[in-house]
PDB file of C-alpha atoms in Angstrom:
ATOM      1  CA  GLU I 713      13.484  16.190  20.294  1.00  0.00           C
ATOM      2  CA  ASP I 714      12.669  13.859  17.392  1.00  0.00           C
ATOM      3  CA  GLN I 715       9.658  15.092  15.436  1.00  0.00           C
ATOM      4  CA  VAL I 716       7.647  14.043  12.383  1.00  0.00           C
ATOM      5  CA  THR I 717       5.198  16.250  10.485  1.00  0.00           C
ATOM      6  CA  GLN I 718       3.031  14.953   7.667  1.00  0.00           C
ATOM      7  CA  SER I 719       1.201  17.005   5.074  1.00  0.00           C
ATOM      8  CA  PRO I 720      -1.413  17.393   3.904  1.00  0.00           C
ATOM      9  CA  GLU I 721      -3.649  16.097   6.703  1.00  0.00           C
ATOM     10  CA  ALA I 722      -6.164  14.923   4.118  1.00  0.00           C
ATOM     11  CA  LEU I 723      -6.062  14.533   0.351  1.00  0.00           C
ATOM     12  CA  ARG I 724      -8.846  13.804  -2.082  1.00  0.00           C
ATOM     13  CA  LEU I 725      -7.897  12.539  -5.532  1.00  0.00           C
ATOM     14  CA  GLN I 726      -9.735  11.384  -8.581  1.00  0.00           C
ATOM     15  CA  GLU I 727      -8.836   7.920  -9.804  1.00  0.00           C
ATOM     16  CA  GLY I 728      -5.730   8.218 -11.981  1.00  0.00           C
ATOM     17  CA  GLU I 729      -4.713  11.611 -10.549  1.00  0.00           C
ATOM     18  CA  SER I 730      -1.107  11.250  -9.344  1.00  0.00           C
ATOM     19  CA  SER I 731       0.107  13.121  -6.259  1.00  0.00           C
ATOM     20  CA  SER I 732       2.643  13.101  -3.431  1.00  0.00           C
ATOM     21  CA  LEU I 733       2.443  12.948   0.351  1.00  0.00           C
ATOM     22  CA  ASN I 734       5.091  14.693   2.436  1.00  0.00           C
ATOM     23  CA  CYS I 735       6.823  13.640   5.641  1.00  0.00           C
ATOM     24  CA  SER I 736       9.260  16.150   7.120  1.00  0.00           C
ATOM     25  CA  TYR I 737      11.343  15.120  10.094  1.00  0.00           C
ATOM     26  CA  THR I 738      13.756  16.383  12.708  1.00  0.00           C
ATOM     27  CA  VAL I 739      15.887  13.674  14.254  1.00  0.00           C
ATOM     28  CA  SER I 740      19.317  13.467  15.775  1.00  0.00           C
ATOM     29  CA  GLY I 741      20.901  10.703  13.739  1.00  0.00           C
ATOM     30  CA  LEU I 742      18.409   8.970  11.460  1.00  0.00           C
ATOM     31  CA  ARG I 743      18.580   5.199  11.476  1.00  0.00           C
ATOM     32  CA  GLY I 744      15.535   4.690   9.258  1.00  0.00           C
ATOM     33  CA  LEU I 745      12.324   6.230   7.934  1.00  0.00           C
ATOM     34  CA  PHE I 746       9.282   3.993   7.669  1.00  0.00           C
ATOM     35  CA  TRP I 747       6.047   4.260   5.695  1.00  0.00           C
ATOM     36  CA  TYR I 748       2.915   2.404   6.832  1.00  0.00           C
ATOM     37  CA  ARG I 749      -0.607   2.175   5.442  1.00  0.00           C
ATOM     38  CA  GLN I 750      -3.548   2.040   7.865  1.00  0.00           C
ATOM     39  CA  ASP I 751      -7.082   1.092   6.833  1.00  0.00           C
ATOM     40  CA  PRO I 752     -10.035   1.997   9.087  1.00  0.00           C
ATOM     41  CA  GLY I 753     -10.363  -0.386  12.013  1.00  0.00           C
ATOM     42  CA  LYS I 754      -7.029  -2.066  11.297  1.00  0.00           C
ATOM     43  CA  GLY I 755      -3.465  -1.829  12.477  1.00  0.00           C
ATOM     44  CA  PRO I 756      -0.764  -0.185  10.358  1.00  0.00           C
ATOM     45  CA  GLU I 757       0.662  -2.274   7.523  1.00  0.00           C
ATOM     46  CA  PHE I 758       4.358  -1.916   6.700  1.00  0.00           C
ATOM     47  CA  LEU I 759       5.185  -0.501   3.259  1.00  0.00           C
ATOM     48  CA  PHE I 760       8.817   0.702   3.086  1.00  0.00           C
ATOM     49  CA  THR I 761      11.966   1.439   5.057  1.00  0.00           C
ATOM     50  CA  LEU I 762      14.440   4.048   3.772  1.00  0.00           C
ATOM     51  CA  TYR I 763      17.855   4.398   5.367  1.00  0.00           C
ATOM     52  CA  SER I 764      19.823   7.074   3.534  1.00  0.00           C
ATOM     53  CA  ALA I 765      19.268  10.248   1.519  1.00  0.00           C
ATOM     54  CA  GLY I 766      18.754   9.517  -2.154  1.00  0.00           C
ATOM     55  CA  GLU I 767      17.275   6.092  -1.536  1.00  0.00           C
ATOM     56  CA  GLU I 768      14.067   5.169  -3.366  1.00  0.00           C
ATOM     57  CA  LYS I 769      11.737   2.175  -3.042  1.00  0.00           C
ATOM     58  CA  GLU I 770       8.724   1.182  -5.118  1.00  0.00           C
ATOM     59  CA  LYS I 771       5.733  -1.069  -4.643  1.00  0.00           C
ATOM     60  CA  GLU I 772       2.989  -1.155  -7.258  1.00  0.00           C
ATOM     61  CA  ARG I 773       1.695   2.435  -7.584  1.00  0.00           C
ATOM     62  CA  LEU I 774       3.732   3.726  -4.629  1.00  0.00           C
ATOM     63  CA  LYS I 775       7.247   5.116  -4.617  1.00  0.00           C
ATOM     64  CA  ALA I 776       8.987   6.444  -1.515  1.00  0.00           C
ATOM     65  CA  THR I 777      11.970   8.789  -1.630  1.00  0.00           C
ATOM     66  CA  LEU I 778      14.192  10.224   1.093  1.00  0.00           C
ATOM     67  CA  THR I 779      16.215  13.420   1.530  1.00  0.00           C
ATOM     68  CA  LYS I 780      18.056  14.681   4.601  1.00  0.00           C
ATOM     69  CA  LYS I 781      14.981  16.540   5.822  1.00  0.00           C
ATOM     70  CA  GLU I 782      11.939  14.866   4.315  1.00  0.00           C
ATOM     71  CA  SER I 783      10.433  11.895   2.567  1.00  0.00           C
ATOM     72  CA  PHE I 784       7.837  11.754  -0.149  1.00  0.00           C
ATOM     73  CA  LEU I 785       5.350   9.027  -0.945  1.00  0.00           C
ATOM     74  CA  HIS I 786       4.448   9.365  -4.600  1.00  0.00           C
ATOM     75  CA  ILE I 787       1.219   7.739  -5.745  1.00  0.00           C
ATOM     76  CA  THR I 788       0.976   7.180  -9.477  1.00  0.00           C
ATOM     77  CA  ALA I 789      -2.440   6.713 -11.106  1.00  0.00           C
ATOM     78  CA  PRO I 790      -4.157   5.864  -7.802  1.00  0.00           C
ATOM     79  CA  LYS I 791      -7.157   3.573  -7.562  1.00  0.00           C
ATOM     80  CA  PRO I 792     -10.000   3.678  -5.012  1.00  0.00           C
ATOM     81  CA  GLU I 793      -8.388   0.748  -3.160  1.00  0.00           C
ATOM     82  CA  ASP I 794      -5.419   3.013  -2.357  1.00  0.00           C
ATOM     83  CA  SER I 795      -7.696   4.991  -0.028  1.00  0.00           C
ATOM     84  CA  ALA I 796      -6.240   4.772   3.477  1.00  0.00           C
ATOM     85  CA  THR I 797      -4.241   6.729   6.024  1.00  0.00           C
ATOM     86  CA  TYR I 798      -0.531   6.770   5.269  1.00  0.00           C
ATOM     87  CA  LEU I 799       1.744   7.030   8.304  1.00  0.00           C
ATOM     88  CA  CYS I 800       5.387   8.036   8.354  1.00  0.00           C
ATOM     89  CA  ALA I 801       7.709   7.157  11.245  1.00  0.00           C
ATOM     90  CA  VAL I 802      11.374   7.792  12.036  1.00  0.00           C
ATOM     91  CA  GLN I 803      13.815   5.861  14.156  1.00  0.00           C
ATOM     92  CA  ALA I 804      16.956   7.483  15.500  1.00  0.00           C
ATOM     93  CA  TRP I 805      20.231   6.025  16.663  1.00  0.00           C
ATOM     94  CA  ALA I 806      20.480   6.186  20.453  1.00  0.00           C
ATOM     95  CA  ALA I 807      23.372   8.037  22.074  1.00  0.00           C
ATOM     96  CA  SER I 808      24.038   5.025  24.284  1.00  0.00           C
ATOM     97  CA  GLY I 809      24.181   2.686  21.323  1.00  0.00           C
ATOM     98  CA  GLY I 810      21.345   0.824  19.653  1.00  0.00           C
ATOM     99  CA  TYR I 811      18.372   2.757  18.419  1.00  0.00           C
ATOM    100  CA  ASN I 812      15.378   4.626  19.739  1.00  0.00           C
ATOM    101  CA  LYS I 813      11.701   3.904  19.387  1.00  0.00           C
ATOM    102  CA  LEU I 814       9.661   4.758  16.292  1.00  0.00           C
ATOM    103  CA  ILE I 815       8.198   8.266  16.296  1.00  0.00           C
ATOM    104  CA  PHE I 816       5.075   8.444  14.132  1.00  0.00           C
ATOM    105  CA  GLY I 817       3.520  11.388  12.355  1.00  0.00           C
ATOM    106  CA  ALA I 818      -0.230  11.989  12.485  1.00  0.00           C
ATOM    107  CA  GLY I 819      -0.714  10.613   8.976  1.00  0.00           C
ATOM    108  CA  THR I 820      -2.307  11.721   5.712  1.00  0.00           C
ATOM    109  CA  ARG I 821      -5.842  10.519   5.028  1.00  0.00           C
ATOM    110  CA  LEU I 822      -6.079   9.725   1.322  1.00  0.00           C
ATOM    111  CA  ALA I 823      -9.403   9.300  -0.445  1.00  0.00           C
ATOM    112  CA  VAL I 824      -9.402   8.228  -4.092  1.00  0.00           C
ATOM    113  CA  HIS I 825     -12.717   8.593  -5.868  1.00  0.00           C
ATOM    114  CA  PRO I 826     -13.709   6.796  -9.074  1.00  0.00           C
TER     115      PRO I 826
ATOM    116  CA  GLU W 695       1.747 -17.169   8.716  1.00  0.00           C
ATOM    117  CA  ALA W 696      -0.670 -16.065  11.431  1.00  0.00           C
ATOM    118  CA  GLY W 697      -0.548 -12.388  12.268  1.00  0.00           C
ATOM    119  CA  VAL W 698      -0.574 -10.587  15.605  1.00  0.00           C
ATOM    120  CA  ALA W 699      -3.734 -11.423  17.537  1.00  0.00           C
ATOM    121  CA  GLN W 700      -5.414  -9.049  19.977  1.00  0.00           C
ATOM    122  CA  SER W 701      -8.495  -9.260  22.139  1.00  0.00           C
ATOM    123  CA  PRO W 702     -10.960  -7.894  22.805  1.00  0.00           C
ATOM    124  CA  ARG W 703     -11.520  -5.818  19.674  1.00  0.00           C
ATOM    125  CA  TYR W 704     -13.772  -3.334  21.454  1.00  0.00           C
ATOM    126  CA  LYS W 705     -14.267  -2.386  25.098  1.00  0.00           C
ATOM    127  CA  ILE W 706     -16.480   0.209  26.738  1.00  0.00           C
ATOM    128  CA  ILE W 707     -15.981   0.977  30.430  1.00  0.00           C
ATOM    129  CA  GLU W 708     -16.810   3.659  32.951  1.00  0.00           C
ATOM    130  CA  LYS W 709     -14.055   5.920  34.260  1.00  0.00           C
ATOM    131  CA  ARG W 710     -12.233   4.555  37.300  1.00  0.00           C
ATOM    132  CA  GLN W 711     -12.895   0.975  36.190  1.00  0.00           C
ATOM    133  CA  SER W 712     -10.077  -1.353  35.186  1.00  0.00           C
ATOM    134  CA  VAL W 713      -9.496  -3.057  31.839  1.00  0.00           C
ATOM    135  CA  ALA W 714      -7.013  -5.521  30.360  1.00  0.00           C
ATOM    136  CA  PHE W 715      -5.940  -6.199  26.805  1.00  0.00           C
ATOM    137  CA  TRP W 716      -4.280  -9.326  25.488  1.00  0.00           C
ATOM    138  CA  CYS W 717      -1.782  -9.773  22.649  1.00  0.00           C
ATOM    139  CA  ASN W 718      -0.328 -12.866  21.012  1.00  0.00           C
ATOM    140  CA  PRO W 719       2.600 -11.946  18.730  1.00  0.00           C
ATOM    141  CA  ILE W 720       3.767 -13.683  15.588  1.00  0.00           C
ATOM    142  CA  SER W 721       5.501 -16.943  16.483  1.00  0.00           C
ATOM    143  CA  GLY W 722       9.230 -16.479  16.916  1.00  0.00           C
ATOM    144  CA  HIS W 723       9.111 -12.698  17.282  1.00  0.00           C
ATOM    145  CA  ALA W 724      11.276 -11.684  20.208  1.00  0.00           C
ATOM    146  CA  THR W 725      10.225  -8.035  20.369  1.00  0.00           C
ATOM    147  CA  LEU W 726       6.722  -6.938  21.360  1.00  0.00           C
ATOM    148  CA  TYR W 727       5.342  -3.405  21.458  1.00  0.00           C
ATOM    149  CA  TRP W 728       2.224  -1.756  22.870  1.00  0.00           C
ATOM    150  CA  TYR W 729       1.131   1.490  21.241  1.00  0.00           C
ATOM    151  CA  GLN W 730      -1.640   3.956  22.046  1.00  0.00           C
ATOM    152  CA  GLN W 731      -3.308   5.640  19.064  1.00  0.00           C
ATOM    153  CA  ILE W 732      -5.637   8.517  19.854  1.00  0.00           C
ATOM    154  CA  LEU W 733      -8.097   9.457  17.122  1.00  0.00           C
ATOM    155  CA  GLY W 734      -6.417  11.591  14.462  1.00  0.00           C
ATOM    156  CA  GLN W 735      -2.891  10.906  15.750  1.00  0.00           C
ATOM    157  CA  GLY W 736      -0.145   8.462  14.950  1.00  0.00           C
ATOM    158  CA  PRO W 737       0.637   5.549  17.272  1.00  0.00           C
ATOM    159  CA  LYS W 738       2.672   6.380  20.392  1.00  0.00           C
ATOM    160  CA  LEU W 739       4.846   3.697  21.965  1.00  0.00           C
ATOM    161  CA  LEU W 740       3.860   2.789  25.516  1.00  0.00           C
ATOM    162  CA  ILE W 741       6.195  -0.116  26.193  1.00  0.00           C
ATOM    163  CA  GLN W 742       8.634  -2.373  24.334  1.00  0.00           C
ATOM    164  CA  PHE W 743       9.630  -5.883  25.427  1.00  0.00           C
ATOM    165  CA  GLN W 744      12.619  -7.884  24.240  1.00  0.00           C
ATOM    166  CA  ASN W 745      11.642 -11.463  25.109  1.00  0.00           C
ATOM    167  CA  ASN W 746      10.227 -10.970  28.627  1.00  0.00           C
ATOM    168  CA  GLY W 747      12.371  -7.970  29.575  1.00  0.00           C
ATOM    169  CA  VAL W 748      11.353  -4.314  29.287  1.00  0.00           C
ATOM    170  CA  VAL W 749      13.449  -2.285  26.816  1.00  0.00           C
ATOM    171  CA  ASP W 750      11.562   1.031  26.885  1.00  0.00           C
ATOM    172  CA  ASP W 751       8.639   2.088  29.071  1.00  0.00           C
ATOM    173  CA  SER W 752       9.465   5.781  29.222  1.00  0.00           C
ATOM    174  CA  GLN W 753       6.023   6.848  27.947  1.00  0.00           C
ATOM    175  CA  LEU W 754       3.956   4.400  30.006  1.00  0.00           C
ATOM    176  CA  PRO W 755       1.868   6.197  32.682  1.00  0.00           C
ATOM    177  CA  LYS W 756       3.039   3.867  35.405  1.00  0.00           C
ATOM    178  CA  ASP W 757       0.599   5.149  38.013  1.00  0.00           C
ATOM    179  CA  ARG W 758      -2.267   3.535  36.103  1.00  0.00           C
ATOM    180  CA  PHE W 759      -0.831   1.399  33.291  1.00  0.00           C
ATOM    181  CA  SER W 760       1.004  -1.885  33.681  1.00  0.00           C
ATOM    182  CA  ALA W 761       2.148  -4.519  31.223  1.00  0.00           C
ATOM    183  CA  GLU W 762       3.749  -7.914  31.384  1.00  0.00           C
ATOM    184  CA  ARG W 763       4.999 -10.487  28.945  1.00  0.00           C
ATOM    185  CA  LEU W 764       4.966 -13.897  30.525  1.00  0.00           C
ATOM    186  CA  LYS W 765       7.451 -16.441  29.184  1.00  0.00           C
ATOM    187  CA  GLY W 766       8.417 -14.057  26.397  1.00  0.00           C
ATOM    188  CA  VAL W 767       5.327 -14.789  24.301  1.00  0.00           C
ATOM    189  CA  ASP W 768       1.856 -13.403  25.108  1.00  0.00           C
ATOM    190  CA  SER W 769       1.457 -10.022  26.713  1.00  0.00           C
ATOM    191  CA  THR W 770      -1.216  -8.175  28.669  1.00  0.00           C
ATOM    192  CA  LEU W 771      -1.669  -4.431  29.116  1.00  0.00           C
ATOM    193  CA  LYS W 772      -3.769  -3.231  32.038  1.00  0.00           C
ATOM    194  CA  ILE W 773      -5.243   0.132  32.916  1.00  0.00           C
ATOM    195  CA  GLN W 774      -6.395   0.726  36.484  1.00  0.00           C
ATOM    196  CA  PRO W 775      -8.164   3.066  37.055  1.00  0.00           C
ATOM    197  CA  ALA W 776      -9.150   4.299  33.605  1.00  0.00           C
ATOM    198  CA  LYS W 777      -9.584   7.975  32.785  1.00  0.00           C
ATOM    199  CA  LEU W 778     -11.575   9.615  30.010  1.00  0.00           C
ATOM    200  CA  GLU W 779      -8.363  10.520  28.184  1.00  0.00           C
ATOM    201  CA  ASP W 780      -7.450   6.827  27.905  1.00  0.00           C
ATOM    202  CA  SER W 781     -10.049   6.435  25.156  1.00  0.00           C
ATOM    203  CA  ALA W 782      -7.977   5.291  22.193  1.00  0.00           C
ATOM    204  CA  VAL W 783      -7.013   2.293  20.087  1.00  0.00           C
ATOM    205  CA  TYR W 784      -4.391   0.107  21.744  1.00  0.00           C
ATOM    206  CA  LEU W 785      -2.181  -1.571  19.181  1.00  0.00           C
ATOM    207  CA  CYS W 786       0.145  -4.480  19.737  1.00  0.00           C
ATOM    208  CA  ALA W 787       3.026  -5.090  17.334  1.00  0.00           C
ATOM    209  CA  SER W 788       5.839  -7.605  17.122  1.00  0.00           C
ATOM    210  CA  SER W 789       9.105  -7.960  15.256  1.00  0.00           C
ATOM    211  CA  LEU W 790      11.925 -10.463  15.000  1.00  0.00           C
ATOM    212  CA  GLY W 791      14.223  -7.989  16.703  1.00  0.00           C
ATOM    213  CA  GLY W 792      14.198  -4.328  17.624  1.00  0.00           C
ATOM    214  CA  ASP W 793      15.564  -3.256  14.255  1.00  0.00           C
ATOM    215  CA  ASN W 794      13.206  -5.306  12.077  1.00  0.00           C
ATOM    216  CA  GLU W 795       9.915  -4.217  10.556  1.00  0.00           C
ATOM    217  CA  GLN W 796       7.012  -4.259  12.983  1.00  0.00           C
ATOM    218  CA  PHE W 797       3.819  -6.190  12.302  1.00  0.00           C
ATOM    219  CA  PHE W 798       0.720  -4.747  13.915  1.00  0.00           C
ATOM    220  CA  GLY W 799      -2.391  -6.411  15.233  1.00  0.00           C
ATOM    221  CA  PRO W 800      -5.902  -5.053  14.568  1.00  0.00           C
ATOM    222  CA  GLY W 801      -6.002  -3.127  17.847  1.00  0.00           C
ATOM    223  CA  THR W 802      -8.468  -2.810  20.709  1.00  0.00           C
ATOM    224  CA  ARG W 803     -10.722   0.237  20.633  1.00  0.00           C
ATOM    225  CA  LEU W 804     -11.283   1.443  24.203  1.00  0.00           C
ATOM    226  CA  THR W 805     -14.018   3.910  25.074  1.00  0.00           C
ATOM    227  CA  VAL W 806     -14.040   5.340  28.603  1.00  0.00           C
ATOM    228  CA  LEU W 807     -17.342   6.977  29.601  1.00  0.00           C
TER     229      LEU W 807
END
């Protein structure tokens, strides 16, 4: 069964204190790994898609990396506006062809304090 | 570009009552999704439409939940009768196709008392 585990559940950082969020996954045939940001009272906002081990993508202070078993979201010199819940999701290839639905992790709640 | 619209934003009902949620996807998006997000958890797919056909409804509790997408555009999700455990945020998302990034609406927060 496809599974996604995110750690830590919550993370408190001081402004400028870099850190990483982890997403470990078990999936039979990974098509893609997705990172989303979710602010309170809002729907998830797409950040990145990673397709193969070794791939990296960057956006402002965020960089996502992918290995065969996990993905990391690195946050460099975070600011208070980076405070949000970060969700990881995987999508597997379907045995019958095509691809399966997104399976989301529970997320990491990030709080960045000035 | 207008985003995914959902209404209502909040709904409070008693258990055993019925409720309906509405979603208008981004114009031109063929694929529409309904997710359930329980507090502290990630979204869980309830149903996926490709145009007005159902692609995946394997996790939809069909004894109480129903959904339709008329004319391949707007969609409604209904719960009848509601249970306490249905309290959650119901998110609608759309994408150009099933393998494109999904854009989410703001969600409807349902509280069942």
